[in-house]
Amino acid sequence: MQPVRIAGVGSTAFGVHTERAGRDLFAEAAQTAIADSGVPRADIDHLCYGNFVGPVAEQQGHHGPLMAKAAGVTAPATRYESACASGGVALAGAIDMLRAGTADVVLVGGMERLTNLDTETATKGLAMAADDLYESRAGVTFPGAYALMARAYFEEFGGTREELAAVAVKNHAHALDNENAQFQQAIDVDDVLEAPRVADPLGLYDACPITDGASASVLVSDDYADQHGIDSAVSVTGSGQGTDTLALQGRESLTRTPATERAAADAYDEAGITADSVDLLEVHDCFTIAEVLALEGLGLYEPGTAIAAAADGETTREGELPVNLSGGLKAKGHPVGATGVGQVVELTKLLRGDHVNSDAVSDASVALAHNAGGTVASAVVHVLEVSA
Amino acid sequence: MQPVRIAGVGSTAFGVHTERAGRDLFAEAAQTAIADSGVPRADIDHLCYGNFVGPVAEQQGHHGPLMAKAAGVTAPATRYESACASGGVALAGAIDMLRAGTADVVLVGGMERLTNLDTETATKGLAMAADDLYESRAGVTFPGAYALMARAYFEEFGGTREELAAVAVKNHAHALDNENAQFQQAIDVDDVLEAPRVADPLGLYDACPITDGASASVLVSDDYADQHGIDSAVSVTGSGQGTDTLALQGRESLTRTPATERAAADAYDEAGITADSVDLLEVHDCFTIAEVLALEGLGLYEPGTAIAAAADGETTREGELPVNLSGGLKAKGHPVGATGVGQVVELTKLLRGDHVNSDAVSDASVALAHNAGGTVASAVVHVLEVSA
């Protein structure tokens, strides 16, 4: 497939911005990305935007026009919603527009505002990602759902809470110097094991936090980049999306994520690569177990083997395959609708050399972004490569 | 641009389905469309789906996977949300996928469930289409917003309540024999004028109803249609989208809809037609004044002149340019996320000859679908043509 160039990227700091309106957060991310791109604002042909909880968080739907205005863009604007994969799905939509010739320049972004809500309302808002009839009403919340998946994994393959904890420890270590991360604080395995239990076997430090924030990226077609002398060190060369039943009860296995498998297969195919080519990646670690399942779903580890990856040092900053060098959802934070785009912001900087952790991957040329919704009922995978 | 074929269409009856879950409504529409298309379900590459109020109506986000499952589809699924234009935006997304080569077959659909809500909750849900900070919190609801637009129109151009009423009378007359319509009941101008005033100058019969329902369509690429011998009498030859400021206060004029103008210009351009070529159309008549503004925004009438179109008989079943032969949002009903796709269902049947009103347009070859969100902060226009 025709590659799509990443001309610029930008994010707010991820964290607690209780008093800032969603439009204000998105404006900051969009302005940063547009400035980074060097593309004139008037050349933007479309805004593709992801958000999940807006109707609950700000009694606001119809974010497209609102966020276009915030970004100073008069082009058509579309909101995509696929729960926690909303940002990744917006990115996939932008790529379709560029490949279809509907647009030459697309502003892609996402935003979520959550810390203004009390815990009960935030929990209810996030639970909209699960099946209301068969899960949410029965009391299933996401820590519980992922705990079910973790228990099933331990039963089927073995593995220990210490190994899971190593995922959180690693991601906190990666975020230590990332000024956009919500937590720039080291933790150790004991911290994770001693944290309050949320849903057995998962504790508080197995879960990502509630986060406000926004991310954006300017994507341009090859032709536009050439004609306008746009410097873009990184391209998207593959895009894939997958879907699974929304409710866990409808699935054959709680330890496999076929939506991720499908998305990865399509993305690898488009990019003309295999899993072996991947040098670094950002995966959707909303819970520690989610990172394990992602690495297996992406074909980077055989089923039952990724549980040890962080503990063995393979996926750390110094390892062979660094995972979540940004800090991941766990430590960088998870402003839901922004997360999929935020991963691309971080990977772009890592590949082009202006990320605080770039030195760990100075020889890297292929990166993967994996964004998931609900209990991976939605998954989106993008392949990023250093531009030819 | 490469045309996209409409292989099949289907809708539930629009109306009051208080006890039916959203997934049940969408399943019916999708099954009908798939059966109508003759396309094997397994060939569907993506579901593009529109919904607006789901988070409020069913505490349910993440409709993509849910509705794919309801339709018996395992392909990736994406929810689009652009308030009342959600269905039209989903259709535009599907066309991008087909043109980009990401998909050969796309199931497009939309659903809304509203009558299970009390009036206050439904009103709050629909108000999410306006700007929460600058409109909704100040008490602006949609009848009020469109009443402002109607007053501005009367002040700038003249026109009478009787002329506006003729729009509602016409659309009710068109729906008389449409078994999918919510109201199959004739009204006259006096009924409209004597109905309770909602927001001066608009009364109850100037407004579309609260509606449950779902619509779907199977779109295929030219190549797929040829290779699989798919009979598709109607094609989409042009697609355009436009955006305006969400809040009315940010606009230069209350009587112009630049989002519609932009969407129409792009759709005509892609189809290689002008407004003069249009034989019939479905427009977004959420209020009587909205149909007037749509006809002017689409370039079919000069500003200030469409107010008389229905009263003069030009846009009636017997007129030169029949508008809303389905009954429109006013009489067919407005299940928000389904509306944009529902327009295409009706137009496809009208053009291929199996609609109850097909005899009124037996020589027609070019049709227009116009779907708007909020006070036309979003607009989507599609050109449909009898396949070459």
PDB file of C-alpha atoms in Angstrom, chain A residues 1 21 23 45-46 52 55-56 58-66 68-69 74-83 89 93 95-97 99-102 127-134 136-137 241-246 250 262 266 270 373-375 377-378, chain B residues 1 21 23 45-46 52 55-56 58-66 68-69 74-83 89 93 95-97 99-102 127-134 136-137 241-246 250 262 266 270 373-375 377-378:
ATOM      1  CA  MET A   1       0.000   0.000   0.000  1.00  0.00           C
ATOM      2  CA  ALA A  21     -12.252  22.027  28.980  1.00  0.00           C
ATOM      3  CA  ARG A  23     -11.619  21.833  23.553  1.00  0.00           C
ATOM      4  CA  ASP A  45      -8.540  18.785   4.370  1.00  0.00           C
ATOM      5  CA  HIS A  46     -10.133  16.879   7.252  1.00  0.00           C
ATOM      6  CA  PHE A  52     -15.065   8.079  24.053  1.00  0.00           C
ATOM      7  CA  PRO A  55     -21.227  12.549  26.375  1.00  0.00           C
ATOM      8  CA  VAL A  56     -20.771  11.692  30.057  1.00  0.00           C
ATOM      9  CA  GLU A  58     -18.940  17.094  29.331  1.00  0.00           C
ATOM     10  CA  GLN A  59     -22.516  16.308  28.213  1.00  0.00           C
ATOM     11  CA  GLN A  60     -21.019  16.865  24.796  1.00  0.00           C
ATOM     12  CA  GLY A  61     -21.421  14.850  21.624  1.00  0.00           C
ATOM     13  CA  HIS A  62     -20.733  16.185  18.131  1.00  0.00           C
ATOM     14  CA  HIS A  63     -17.063  16.818  18.935  1.00  0.00           C
ATOM     15  CA  GLY A  64     -16.050  17.052  15.276  1.00  0.00           C
ATOM     16  CA  PRO A  65     -17.066  20.663  14.616  1.00  0.00           C
ATOM     17  CA  LEU A  66     -16.135  21.692  18.165  1.00  0.00           C
ATOM     18  CA  ALA A  68     -12.080  21.626  14.361  1.00  0.00           C
ATOM     19  CA  LYS A  69     -12.870  25.116  15.612  1.00  0.00           C
ATOM     20  CA  THR A  74     -12.491  24.940   8.838  1.00  0.00           C
ATOM     21  CA  ALA A  75     -12.269  21.559   7.089  1.00  0.00           C
ATOM     22  CA  PRO A  76     -14.849  18.773   7.562  1.00  0.00           C
ATOM     23  CA  ALA A  77     -14.471  16.914  10.846  1.00  0.00           C
ATOM     24  CA  THR A  78     -15.444  13.402  11.885  1.00  0.00           C
ATOM     25  CA  ARG A  79     -15.597  11.824  15.336  1.00  0.00           C
ATOM     26  CA  TYR A  80     -14.712   8.139  15.633  1.00  0.00           C
ATOM     27  CA  GLU A  81     -15.674   6.124  18.693  1.00  0.00           C
ATOM     28  CA  SER A  82     -14.467   2.654  19.453  1.00  0.00           C
ATOM     29  CA  ALA A  83     -14.070   2.932  23.231  1.00  0.00           C
ATOM     30  CA  VAL A  89      -9.643   4.061  14.625  1.00  0.00           C
ATOM     31  CA  GLY A  93      -9.946   6.541   8.937  1.00  0.00           C
ATOM     32  CA  ILE A  95      -5.290   6.775   6.209  1.00  0.00           C
ATOM     33  CA  ASP A  96      -8.300   5.648   4.158  1.00  0.00           C
ATOM     34  CA  MET A  97      -9.014   9.272   3.214  1.00  0.00           C
ATOM     35  CA  ARG A  99      -5.290   6.634   0.131  1.00  0.00           C
ATOM     36  CA  ALA A 100      -8.697   7.303  -1.437  1.00  0.00           C
ATOM     37  CA  GLY A 101      -7.578  10.759  -2.535  1.00  0.00           C
ATOM     38  CA  THR A 102     -10.372  12.397  -0.520  1.00  0.00           C
ATOM     39  CA  ALA A 127     -18.156   0.746  31.486  1.00  0.00           C
ATOM     40  CA  MET A 128     -19.960   1.857  28.296  1.00  0.00           C
ATOM     41  CA  ALA A 129     -17.112   0.041  26.509  1.00  0.00           C
ATOM     42  CA  ALA A 130     -18.519  -3.286  27.772  1.00  0.00           C
ATOM     43  CA  ASP A 131     -21.841  -4.907  26.882  1.00  0.00           C
ATOM     44  CA  ASP A 132     -24.559  -3.145  28.867  1.00  0.00           C
ATOM     45  CA  LEU A 133     -27.027  -6.039  28.736  1.00  0.00           C
ATOM     46  CA  TYR A 134     -24.656  -8.897  29.474  1.00  0.00           C
ATOM     47  CA  SER A 136     -22.179  -3.847  32.840  1.00  0.00           C
ATOM     48  CA  ARG A 137     -25.612  -4.451  34.385  1.00  0.00           C
ATOM     49  CA  GLN A 241      -8.302  -3.286  12.400  1.00  0.00           C
ATOM     50  CA  GLY A 242     -10.098  -6.185  14.084  1.00  0.00           C
ATOM     51  CA  THR A 243     -13.323  -6.779  15.974  1.00  0.00           C
ATOM     52  CA  ASP A 244     -14.424  -9.418  18.494  1.00  0.00           C
ATOM     53  CA  THR A 245     -17.650  -9.997  20.403  1.00  0.00           C
ATOM     54  CA  LEU A 246     -18.211  -7.180  22.876  1.00  0.00           C
ATOM     55  CA  GLY A 250     -19.274 -14.801  23.605  1.00  0.00           C
ATOM     56  CA  ARG A 262      -6.584  -9.845  12.725  1.00  0.00           C
ATOM     57  CA  ASP A 266      -3.606  -6.911   7.979  1.00  0.00           C
ATOM     58  CA  GLU A 270       0.072  -3.953   4.020  1.00  0.00           C
ATOM     59  CA  GLY A 373     -11.049  -1.071  22.998  1.00  0.00           C
ATOM     60  CA  GLY A 374     -12.912  -2.774  25.843  1.00  0.00           C
ATOM     61  CA  THR A 375     -11.598  -6.270  26.492  1.00  0.00           C
ATOM     62  CA  ALA A 377     -13.426  -6.203  21.248  1.00  0.00           C
ATOM     63  CA  SER A 378     -11.756  -3.608  19.025  1.00  0.00           C
TER      64      SER A 378
ATOM     65  CA  MET B   1     -14.184   9.593  -8.787  1.00  0.00           C
ATOM     66  CA  ALA B  21     -32.920  -3.223  22.173  1.00  0.00           C
ATOM     67  CA  ARG B  23     -28.933  -4.393  18.646  1.00  0.00           C
ATOM     68  CA  ASP B  45     -14.999  -6.405   4.894  1.00  0.00           C
ATOM     69  CA  HIS B  46     -16.138  -3.689   7.307  1.00  0.00           C
ATOM     70  CA  PHE B  52     -25.618   9.399  18.400  1.00  0.00           C
ATOM     71  CA  PRO B  55     -24.408   6.396  25.672  1.00  0.00           C
ATOM     72  CA  VAL B  56     -27.517   8.044  27.124  1.00  0.00           C
ATOM     73  CA  GLU B  58     -28.683   2.444  26.550  1.00  0.00           C
ATOM     74  CA  GLN B  59     -25.595   3.365  28.605  1.00  0.00           C
ATOM     75  CA  GLN B  60     -23.790   1.837  25.667  1.00  0.00           C
ATOM     76  CA  GLY B  61     -20.778   3.083  23.764  1.00  0.00           C
ATOM     77  CA  HIS B  62     -18.552   0.897  21.605  1.00  0.00           C
ATOM     78  CA  HIS B  63     -21.423   0.008  19.260  1.00  0.00           C
ATOM     79  CA  GLY B  64     -19.119  -1.203  16.487  1.00  0.00           C
ATOM     80  CA  PRO B  65     -18.437  -4.720  17.805  1.00  0.00           C
ATOM     81  CA  LEU B  66     -21.945  -4.984  19.253  1.00  0.00           C
ATOM     82  CA  ALA B  68     -21.270  -6.328  13.901  1.00  0.00           C
ATOM     83  CA  LYS B  69     -22.236  -9.287  16.066  1.00  0.00           C
ATOM     84  CA  THR B  74     -17.017 -10.777  11.987  1.00  0.00           C
ATOM     85  CA  ALA B  75     -15.323  -7.973  10.046  1.00  0.00           C
ATOM     86  CA  PRO B  76     -13.854  -4.860  11.705  1.00  0.00           C
ATOM     87  CA  ALA B  77     -16.476  -2.330  12.763  1.00  0.00           C
ATOM     88  CA  THR B  78     -16.314   1.416  13.289  1.00  0.00           C
ATOM     89  CA  ARG B  79     -18.792   3.771  14.926  1.00  0.00           C
ATOM     90  CA  TYR B  80     -19.094   7.285  13.503  1.00  0.00           C
ATOM     91  CA  GLU B  81     -20.732  10.074  15.479  1.00  0.00           C
ATOM     92  CA  SER B  82     -21.605  13.457  14.107  1.00  0.00           C
ATOM     93  CA  ALA B  83     -24.895  14.033  15.940  1.00  0.00           C
ATOM     94  CA  VAL B  89     -20.755  10.363   7.930  1.00  0.00           C
ATOM     95  CA  GLY B  93     -16.327   6.650   5.625  1.00  0.00           C
ATOM     96  CA  ILE B  95     -16.902   5.200   0.450  1.00  0.00           C
ATOM     97  CA  ASP B  96     -13.360   6.171   1.465  1.00  0.00           C
ATOM     98  CA  MET B  97     -12.631   2.532   2.389  1.00  0.00           C
ATOM     99  CA  ARG B  99     -12.014   3.895  -2.928  1.00  0.00           C
ATOM    100  CA  ALA B 100      -8.838   3.300  -0.910  1.00  0.00           C
ATOM    101  CA  GLY B 101      -9.043  -0.429  -1.565  1.00  0.00           C
ATOM    102  CA  THR B 102      -9.214  -1.182   2.153  1.00  0.00           C
ATOM    103  CA  ALA B 127     -28.851  18.602  23.223  1.00  0.00           C
ATOM    104  CA  MET B 128     -25.386  17.000  23.175  1.00  0.00           C
ATOM    105  CA  ALA B 129     -25.391  17.975  19.485  1.00  0.00           C
ATOM    106  CA  ALA B 130     -25.173  21.644  20.522  1.00  0.00           C
ATOM    107  CA  ASP B 131     -22.312  23.413  22.300  1.00  0.00           C
ATOM    108  CA  ASP B 132     -22.522  22.530  25.989  1.00  0.00           C
ATOM    109  CA  LEU B 133     -20.612  25.583  27.191  1.00  0.00           C
ATOM    110  CA  TYR B 134     -22.238  28.228  25.023  1.00  0.00           C
ATOM    111  CA  SER B 136     -27.011  23.857  26.087  1.00  0.00           C
ATOM    112  CA  ARG B 137     -26.177  25.230  29.545  1.00  0.00           C
ATOM    113  CA  GLN B 241     -18.850  16.743   3.879  1.00  0.00           C
ATOM    114  CA  GLY B 242     -18.786  20.155   5.550  1.00  0.00           C
ATOM    115  CA  THR B 243     -18.345  21.576   9.035  1.00  0.00           C
ATOM    116  CA  ASP B 244     -19.387  24.852  10.669  1.00  0.00           C
ATOM    117  CA  THR B 245     -18.947  26.267  14.163  1.00  0.00           C
ATOM    118  CA  LEU B 246     -20.954  24.205  16.651  1.00  0.00           C
ATOM    119  CA  GLY B 250     -19.974  31.845  16.090  1.00  0.00           C
ATOM    120  CA  ARG B 262     -19.322  22.931   1.124  1.00  0.00           C
ATOM    121  CA  ASP B 266     -17.630  18.610  -3.173  1.00  0.00           C
ATOM    122  CA  GLU B 270     -16.978  14.358  -7.588  1.00  0.00           C
ATOM    123  CA  GLY B 373     -26.002  17.464  12.432  1.00  0.00           C
ATOM    124  CA  GLY B 374     -26.958  20.017  15.081  1.00  0.00           C
ATOM    125  CA  THR B 375     -27.835  23.364  13.566  1.00  0.00           C
ATOM    126  CA  ALA B 377     -22.576  22.290  12.145  1.00  0.00           C
ATOM    127  CA  SER B 378     -22.084  19.046  10.214  1.00  0.00           C
TER     128      SER B 378
END
